[in-house]
Amino acid sequence: MSALSDLETWEPRYASRAARMQASEIRDLLSIVEKPGVISFAGGIPDPALFPLDDIRAAYQAVLASDDRANRAMQYSASEGDPDLRDWIVGYMAGKGVDCTRENILITNGSQQGLEFLGKLFLSPYDTALVGAPTYLGALQAFSAYEPVYDELRLDDTNRTALSYQDAASEAGGALKFSYVVSDFSNPTGETLSLAARTHLLRLAGELDIPIIEDNPYSDLRYDGEPVPTIQSLNLQACGSINGSRVIYCGSFSKVFTPGLRVGWICASEKIISRLILIKQASDLNSSAINQAVALHLAERCYDQQISKGRASYRLKRDAMLKALSAHMPKGASWTKPEGGLFVWLTLPEGFDGADLLQKSIAGFGVAFVPGRAFYADGGGKNTLRLSFSLPDIENIETGIRRLGALIGEVATPTP
Amino acid sequence: MSALSDLETWEPRYASRAARMQASEIRDLLSIVEKPGVISFAGGIPDPALFPLDDIRAAYQAVLASDDRANRAMQYSASEGDPDLRDWIVGYMAGKGVDCTRENILITNGSQQGLEFLGKLFLSPYDTALVGAPTYLGALQAFSAYEPVYDELRLDDTNRTALSYQDAASEAGGALKFSYVVSDFSNPTGETLSLAARTHLLRLAGELDIPIIEDNPYSDLRYDGEPVPTIQSLNLQACGSINGSRVIYCGSFSKVFTPGLRVGWICASEKIISRLILIKQASDLNSSAINQAVALHLAERCYDQQISKGRASYRLKRDAMLKALSAHMPKGASWTKPEGGLFVWLTLPEGFDGADLLQKSIAGFGVAFVPGRAFYADGGGKNTLRLSFSLPDIENIETGIRRLGALIGEVATPTP
């Protein structure tokens, strides 16, 4: 009786949500792409060549220099986060058109933890979350643990009325809880929501009276064009105060500095932040105090310089990828032309299967990417691929896209 | 329509679990004890005087020394955690009588995140979790987000049969999902589960065929007496393999090294770990790579030395608190005599109210503690207090307990 009577039967012991948290076939495929020699457009992770290592070393040294400060950096700390770091973020958010105070800021372990907390705060089983198709895979993973239903947020389709969303949510057996978007240089498509789409979203969310989660980790990595005002800033212009805002903004230091610190934040009305602090406390008490102190040290000294470095380097890589796509993609393929961020989204003719293509590509062409289907809540997007240009160097971008073009040209389009 | 129509009505937008995640009256009380001059027995946090600051400085310097290693420490990393750190923990667990491999280890942000993940994995609303009365407040906070029912785990009461637990769980409308204990020098009581109690628990969990969560962050801080085998090791003796074990062990570097790294772990069967890796991924992708590397550096170089330092220092503080309690507590008060850990549990005659006492104590006596009620899932324990001896120095322990004894003597016992 000491061992579990039948280990195969752990399954029935799990919460019902565990059924929504399965390992994905795509993730299994991607686990084999770390092989040397593979050119990977899969990751979507920042280029370590851009990490400000000397500044990082200096930051850790400074934070640990005096015993008093080192002891604070090594102790438990406030669940809401370091007050000085939150104050720096208040200044940063002002630059995004958002007037707020530190009471509006919660520090999270990267923006991923922000998404997890928001799922936890809002979603009961059968509630509806409005998400794009495609949308950020990590958001789907964070939300799915809370067993929602997804409905497709369409911002270019004026035929989809507020009432139609509401009816669908009622039919699904729960309430409409929030809409979720990556506003700038979205993961996975690289596209930026236009001002018109943002205005449409605010109007729709107003009609539905639901919050908008604005996930914006890539915002500072703009290579061309003019910034579009954040959705939160547009909302503040209308409602007057962050504490009356329906927009919940998720930010991160992972793309501009380094993901190793695991420091991100949520900016929202005090009422919501006070709820999220309780969730943070129950989840992991607080984010690492030393990493928050280091993030602040870096933010105060070299945020702008890091943005410039990132923009200059990624711009060249994006240009190289777009040029290679033009040169090597067969007719019928189309792709996004992002003004920033880390991703290009490739759409192939109907009939292509990204997962099948990935297998062939790794086996015979040494090129990896993410099949687009992973980013669809409804399993669509079979004929799409996400290509990240952040990690490979320019020569490998050219080589990789050439090989990928050759593969796509070779694969006979199956009958749809 | 741009602002939420009525901000007071955020409440109905939240998931049903939000009702279980309220700010506690006790936490509000404790937020005012950080005033200078207050002697605090409230915290339960490690003494920063014991942080190995020079080793910590050397560890960060070593991890950041070469660009290659620094880049890895600053990048995204595996959700399951650093393989070398997991290997070190495998060796550590061997010392706890647990034969396992790195596939049995998941790195978490302190053991608190482990508890949160286990709540998420196992609990659906109305499921039952068996917990002690009292038990660790943070475990109740982590689990309560998943809306369980609590039943009291009694290991000294042989009249409570497996059937009685099962009947109560069915009546509550869900399934019995797990039992939870802090095995050594428990938070909040400081008591250690006897071998007989561990054997009883294993038999009971076997009859109920449920997992046991063994939370054991204080285990290495033993000041007297002989170690009792971990529940996981006792289970392995019977079932033969970690992969057949029903015990899920949560460990932490927070008490022996520093909480600032936010590094803990779960050791369990591979089947459970593989599920928890998906939860980790959805929750915050991975724990800080640099903090994991620093934890490993410290663990390899000074784990034993830290244990010795901690034991020597906390033993004196425990002795001072027990001596002061004997000298200053009025008749009718009783307290635990812990062999390790950070806590003493004080029980006053029926009719005393710990929360009321805390208010009077802070206002007139400059002494803080945690009213015991916070550690009861059912709201019991009104006449109990948790006293931590880890943070004040020996003189303040004597002064604080003397003042507390005077207060308790002054307060007329209200009619029960």
mmCIF file of C-alpha atoms in Angstrom, chain A residues 169-358:
data_model
loop_
_atom_site.group_PDB
_atom_site.id
_atom_site.type_symbol
_atom_site.label_atom_id
_atom_site.label_comp_id
_atom_site.label_asym_id
_atom_site.label_seq_id
_atom_site.Cartn_x
_atom_site.Cartn_y
_atom_site.Cartn_z
ATOM 1 C CA ALA A 169 -19.542 33.759 -24.214
ATOM 2 C CA SER A 170 -22.949 33.022 -22.689
ATOM 3 C CA GLU A 171 -23.314 30.005 -24.910
ATOM 4 C CA ALA A 172 -19.908 28.771 -23.706
ATOM 5 C CA GLY A 173 -21.300 28.815 -20.182
ATOM 6 C CA GLY A 174 -19.330 31.623 -18.560
ATOM 7 C CA ALA A 175 -18.660 35.338 -18.722
ATOM 8 C CA LEU A 176 -16.503 37.410 -21.079
ATOM 9 C CA LYS A 177 -13.485 38.231 -18.929
ATOM 10 C CA PHE A 178 -10.887 40.124 -20.954
ATOM 11 C CA SER A 179 -9.297 40.752 -24.330
ATOM 12 C CA TYR A 180 -5.578 40.134 -24.836
ATOM 13 C CA VAL A 181 -3.265 41.693 -27.426
ATOM 14 C CA VAL A 182 0.461 42.155 -28.069
ATOM 15 C CA SER A 183 0.288 45.737 -29.253
ATOM 16 C CA ASP A 184 3.711 46.366 -30.887
ATOM 17 C CA PHE A 185 5.621 43.970 -33.191
ATOM 18 C CA SER A 186 3.524 41.104 -31.985
ATOM 19 C CA ASN A 187 4.694 37.644 -31.154
ATOM 20 C CA PRO A 188 4.209 35.761 -33.460
ATOM 21 C CA THR A 189 3.460 37.969 -36.483
ATOM 22 C CA GLY A 190 5.719 40.986 -35.972
ATOM 23 C CA GLU A 191 2.777 43.217 -36.782
ATOM 24 C CA THR A 192 1.784 46.346 -34.872
ATOM 25 C CA LEU A 193 -1.809 47.204 -34.062
ATOM 26 C CA SER A 194 -2.714 50.360 -35.978
ATOM 27 C CA LEU A 195 -4.181 53.365 -34.223
ATOM 28 C CA ALA A 196 -7.502 52.500 -35.844
ATOM 29 C CA ALA A 197 -7.360 48.943 -34.493
ATOM 30 C CA ARG A 198 -6.498 50.244 -31.005
ATOM 31 C CA THR A 199 -9.403 52.661 -31.104
ATOM 32 C CA HIS A 200 -11.688 49.886 -32.326
ATOM 33 C CA LEU A 201 -10.487 47.625 -29.487
ATOM 34 C CA LEU A 202 -11.097 50.327 -26.864
ATOM 35 C CA ARG A 203 -14.590 50.910 -28.211
ATOM 36 C CA LEU A 204 -15.357 47.193 -28.279
ATOM 37 C CA ALA A 205 -13.965 46.651 -24.765
ATOM 38 C CA GLY A 206 -16.040 49.626 -23.618
ATOM 39 C CA GLU A 207 -19.198 48.155 -25.123
ATOM 40 C CA LEU A 208 -18.414 44.802 -23.531
ATOM 41 C CA ASP A 209 -17.173 46.530 -20.350
ATOM 42 C CA ILE A 210 -14.150 44.215 -20.075
ATOM 43 C CA PRO A 211 -10.461 44.827 -19.372
ATOM 44 C CA ILE A 212 -7.825 44.887 -22.112
ATOM 45 C CA ILE A 213 -4.516 43.168 -21.387
ATOM 46 C CA GLU A 214 -1.854 45.049 -23.368
ATOM 47 C CA ASP A 215 1.268 42.889 -23.561
ATOM 48 C CA ASN A 216 4.083 45.072 -24.836
ATOM 49 C CA PRO A 217 7.553 43.577 -24.304
ATOM 50 C CA TYR A 218 8.994 44.499 -27.725
ATOM 51 C CA SER A 219 7.808 48.106 -27.857
ATOM 52 C CA ASP A 220 11.240 49.742 -27.582
ATOM 53 C CA LEU A 221 12.722 47.672 -30.405
ATOM 54 C CA ARG A 222 11.362 49.814 -33.260
ATOM 55 C CA TYR A 223 13.492 49.988 -36.424
ATOM 56 C CA ASP A 224 11.278 52.089 -38.737
ATOM 57 C CA GLY A 225 8.147 54.128 -38.730
ATOM 58 C CA GLU A 226 6.451 56.133 -36.025
ATOM 59 C CA PRO A 227 5.445 54.807 -32.594
ATOM 60 C CA VAL A 228 1.729 54.226 -32.134
ATOM 61 C CA PRO A 229 0.389 55.385 -28.738
ATOM 62 C CA THR A 230 -0.033 52.574 -26.201
ATOM 63 C CA ILE A 231 -3.582 51.358 -25.720
ATOM 64 C CA GLN A 232 -3.285 52.247 -22.044
ATOM 65 C CA SER A 233 -2.372 55.857 -22.897
ATOM 66 C CA LEU A 234 -5.309 56.126 -25.297
ATOM 67 C CA ASN A 235 -7.598 54.817 -22.582
ATOM 68 C CA LEU A 236 -6.212 57.307 -20.040
ATOM 69 C CA GLN A 237 -6.939 60.195 -22.399
ATOM 70 C CA ALA A 238 -10.567 59.139 -22.316
ATOM 71 C CA CYS A 239 -11.016 58.047 -18.695
ATOM 72 C CA GLY A 240 -8.655 60.495 -17.026
ATOM 73 C CA SER A 241 -6.902 58.276 -14.471
ATOM 74 C CA ILE A 242 -4.983 55.025 -14.339
ATOM 75 C CA ASN A 243 -7.243 54.038 -11.462
ATOM 76 C CA GLY A 244 -10.220 54.277 -13.775
ATOM 77 C CA SER A 245 -8.534 52.476 -16.651
ATOM 78 C CA ARG A 246 -9.632 49.186 -18.111
ATOM 79 C CA VAL A 247 -6.193 48.558 -19.645
ATOM 80 C CA ILE A 248 -3.699 46.298 -17.852
ATOM 81 C CA TYR A 249 -0.191 46.767 -19.267
ATOM 82 C CA CYS A 250 2.518 44.064 -19.096
ATOM 83 C CA GLY A 251 6.141 45.117 -19.582
ATOM 84 C CA SER A 252 9.496 43.354 -19.382
ATOM 85 C CA PHE A 253 13.235 43.948 -19.101
ATOM 86 C CA SER A 254 13.900 40.634 -20.869
ATOM 87 C CA LYS A 255 14.144 41.929 -24.436
ATOM 88 C CA VAL A 256 16.077 45.158 -23.868
ATOM 89 C CA PHE A 257 18.395 43.972 -21.057
ATOM 90 C CA THR A 258 18.429 40.270 -20.304
ATOM 91 C CA PRO A 259 15.906 37.509 -19.598
ATOM 92 C CA GLY A 260 18.238 36.081 -16.919
ATOM 93 C CA LEU A 261 17.073 38.618 -14.347
ATOM 94 C CA ARG A 262 13.408 37.507 -14.708
ATOM 95 C CA VAL A 263 12.108 41.006 -14.130
ATOM 96 C CA GLY A 264 8.934 42.349 -15.687
ATOM 97 C CA TRP A 265 5.946 44.335 -14.442
ATOM 98 C CA ILE A 266 2.238 44.968 -14.595
ATOM 99 C CA CYS A 267 0.891 48.525 -14.664
ATOM 100 C CA ALA A 268 -2.819 48.796 -13.834
ATOM 101 C CA SER A 269 -5.371 50.405 -11.554
ATOM 102 C CA GLU A 270 -4.585 50.169 -7.836
ATOM 103 C CA LYS A 271 -7.608 47.936 -7.258
ATOM 104 C CA ILE A 272 -6.231 45.346 -9.650
ATOM 105 C CA ILE A 273 -2.635 45.676 -8.429
ATOM 106 C CA SER A 274 -3.732 45.111 -4.826
ATOM 107 C CA ARG A 275 -5.370 41.844 -5.907
ATOM 108 C CA LEU A 276 -2.312 40.820 -7.900
ATOM 109 C CA ILE A 277 -0.028 41.446 -4.897
ATOM 110 C CA LEU A 278 -1.967 38.769 -2.999
ATOM 111 C CA ILE A 279 -1.508 36.428 -5.950
ATOM 112 C CA LYS A 280 2.228 37.199 -6.066
ATOM 113 C CA GLN A 281 2.518 36.482 -2.347
ATOM 114 C CA ALA A 282 0.792 33.122 -2.665
ATOM 115 C CA SER A 283 2.777 32.242 -5.803
ATOM 116 C CA ASP A 284 6.406 32.844 -4.786
ATOM 117 C CA LEU A 285 6.383 35.517 -2.039
ATOM 118 C CA ASN A 286 8.500 38.007 -4.022
ATOM 119 C CA SER A 287 10.792 38.343 -7.037
ATOM 120 C CA SER A 288 14.524 38.065 -6.335
ATOM 121 C CA ALA A 289 15.548 41.266 -4.518
ATOM 122 C CA ILE A 290 19.069 41.253 -5.935
ATOM 123 C CA ASN A 291 17.831 40.892 -9.497
ATOM 124 C CA GLN A 292 15.420 43.783 -9.006
ATOM 125 C CA ALA A 293 18.240 45.940 -7.631
ATOM 126 C CA VAL A 294 20.417 45.021 -10.621
ATOM 127 C CA ALA A 295 17.582 45.759 -13.052
ATOM 128 C CA LEU A 296 17.200 49.207 -11.474
ATOM 129 C CA HIS A 297 20.937 49.864 -11.604
ATOM 130 C CA LEU A 298 20.979 48.988 -15.314
ATOM 131 C CA ALA A 299 17.760 50.861 -16.084
ATOM 132 C CA GLU A 300 19.083 54.050 -14.501
ATOM 133 C CA ARG A 301 22.411 53.869 -16.308
ATOM 134 C CA CYS A 302 21.972 52.339 -19.714
ATOM 135 C CA TYR A 303 18.394 51.808 -20.828
ATOM 136 C CA ASP A 304 18.606 54.195 -23.773
ATOM 137 C CA GLN A 305 22.017 52.924 -24.828
ATOM 138 C CA GLN A 306 20.679 49.348 -24.814
ATOM 139 C CA ILE A 307 17.724 50.341 -26.963
ATOM 140 C CA SER A 308 20.057 51.971 -29.483
ATOM 141 C CA LYS A 309 22.322 48.917 -29.593
ATOM 142 C CA GLY A 310 19.361 46.573 -29.968
ATOM 143 C CA ARG A 311 17.721 48.638 -32.670
ATOM 144 C CA ALA A 312 20.904 48.945 -34.727
ATOM 145 C CA SER A 313 21.696 45.239 -34.584
ATOM 146 C CA TYR A 314 18.206 43.765 -35.015
ATOM 147 C CA ARG A 315 17.373 46.221 -37.811
ATOM 148 C CA LEU A 316 20.189 44.757 -39.910
ATOM 149 C CA LYS A 317 19.028 41.242 -39.166
ATOM 150 C CA ARG A 318 15.426 42.029 -40.024
ATOM 151 C CA ASP A 319 16.559 43.638 -43.279
ATOM 152 C CA ALA A 320 18.650 40.572 -44.082
ATOM 153 C CA MET A 321 15.704 38.258 -43.463
ATOM 154 C CA LEU A 322 13.278 40.300 -45.540
ATOM 155 C CA LYS A 323 15.819 40.511 -48.375
ATOM 156 C CA ALA A 324 16.461 36.763 -48.253
ATOM 157 C CA LEU A 325 12.732 36.013 -48.212
ATOM 158 C CA SER A 326 12.276 38.159 -51.351
ATOM 159 C CA ALA A 327 15.151 36.397 -53.039
ATOM 160 C CA HIS A 328 14.394 32.792 -52.104
ATOM 161 C CA MET A 329 10.709 32.231 -51.359
ATOM 162 C CA PRO A 330 8.721 30.558 -54.105
ATOM 163 C CA LYS A 331 5.638 32.211 -55.529
ATOM 164 C CA GLY A 332 2.565 31.924 -53.328
ATOM 165 C CA ALA A 333 4.419 32.568 -50.088
ATOM 166 C CA SER A 334 3.796 35.851 -48.299
ATOM 167 C CA TRP A 335 5.229 37.369 -45.141
ATOM 168 C CA THR A 336 4.909 40.303 -42.758
ATOM 169 C CA LYS A 337 7.280 43.303 -42.872
ATOM 170 C CA PRO A 338 7.642 44.173 -39.196
ATOM 171 C CA GLU A 339 8.756 47.645 -38.124
ATOM 172 C CA GLY A 340 10.358 46.178 -35.007
ATOM 173 C CA GLY A 341 10.546 43.229 -32.641
ATOM 174 C CA LEU A 342 12.019 39.812 -33.339
ATOM 175 C CA PHE A 343 9.615 38.025 -35.696
ATOM 176 C CA VAL A 344 8.532 37.604 -39.300
ATOM 177 C CA TRP A 345 5.398 35.593 -40.036
ATOM 178 C CA LEU A 346 5.392 33.476 -43.168
ATOM 179 C CA THR A 347 2.193 32.266 -44.801
ATOM 180 C CA LEU A 348 2.384 29.465 -47.375
ATOM 181 C CA PRO A 349 -0.334 28.388 -49.757
ATOM 182 C CA GLU A 350 -3.154 26.267 -48.309
ATOM 183 C CA GLY A 351 -2.135 22.636 -48.070
ATOM 184 C CA PHE A 352 1.294 23.200 -46.569
ATOM 185 C CA ASP A 353 1.769 21.852 -43.054
ATOM 186 C CA GLY A 354 4.287 23.746 -40.895
ATOM 187 C CA ALA A 355 4.867 20.813 -38.514
ATOM 188 C CA ASP A 356 5.554 18.449 -41.389
ATOM 189 C CA LEU A 357 7.824 21.064 -42.949
ATOM 190 C CA LEU A 358 9.751 21.458 -39.680
#
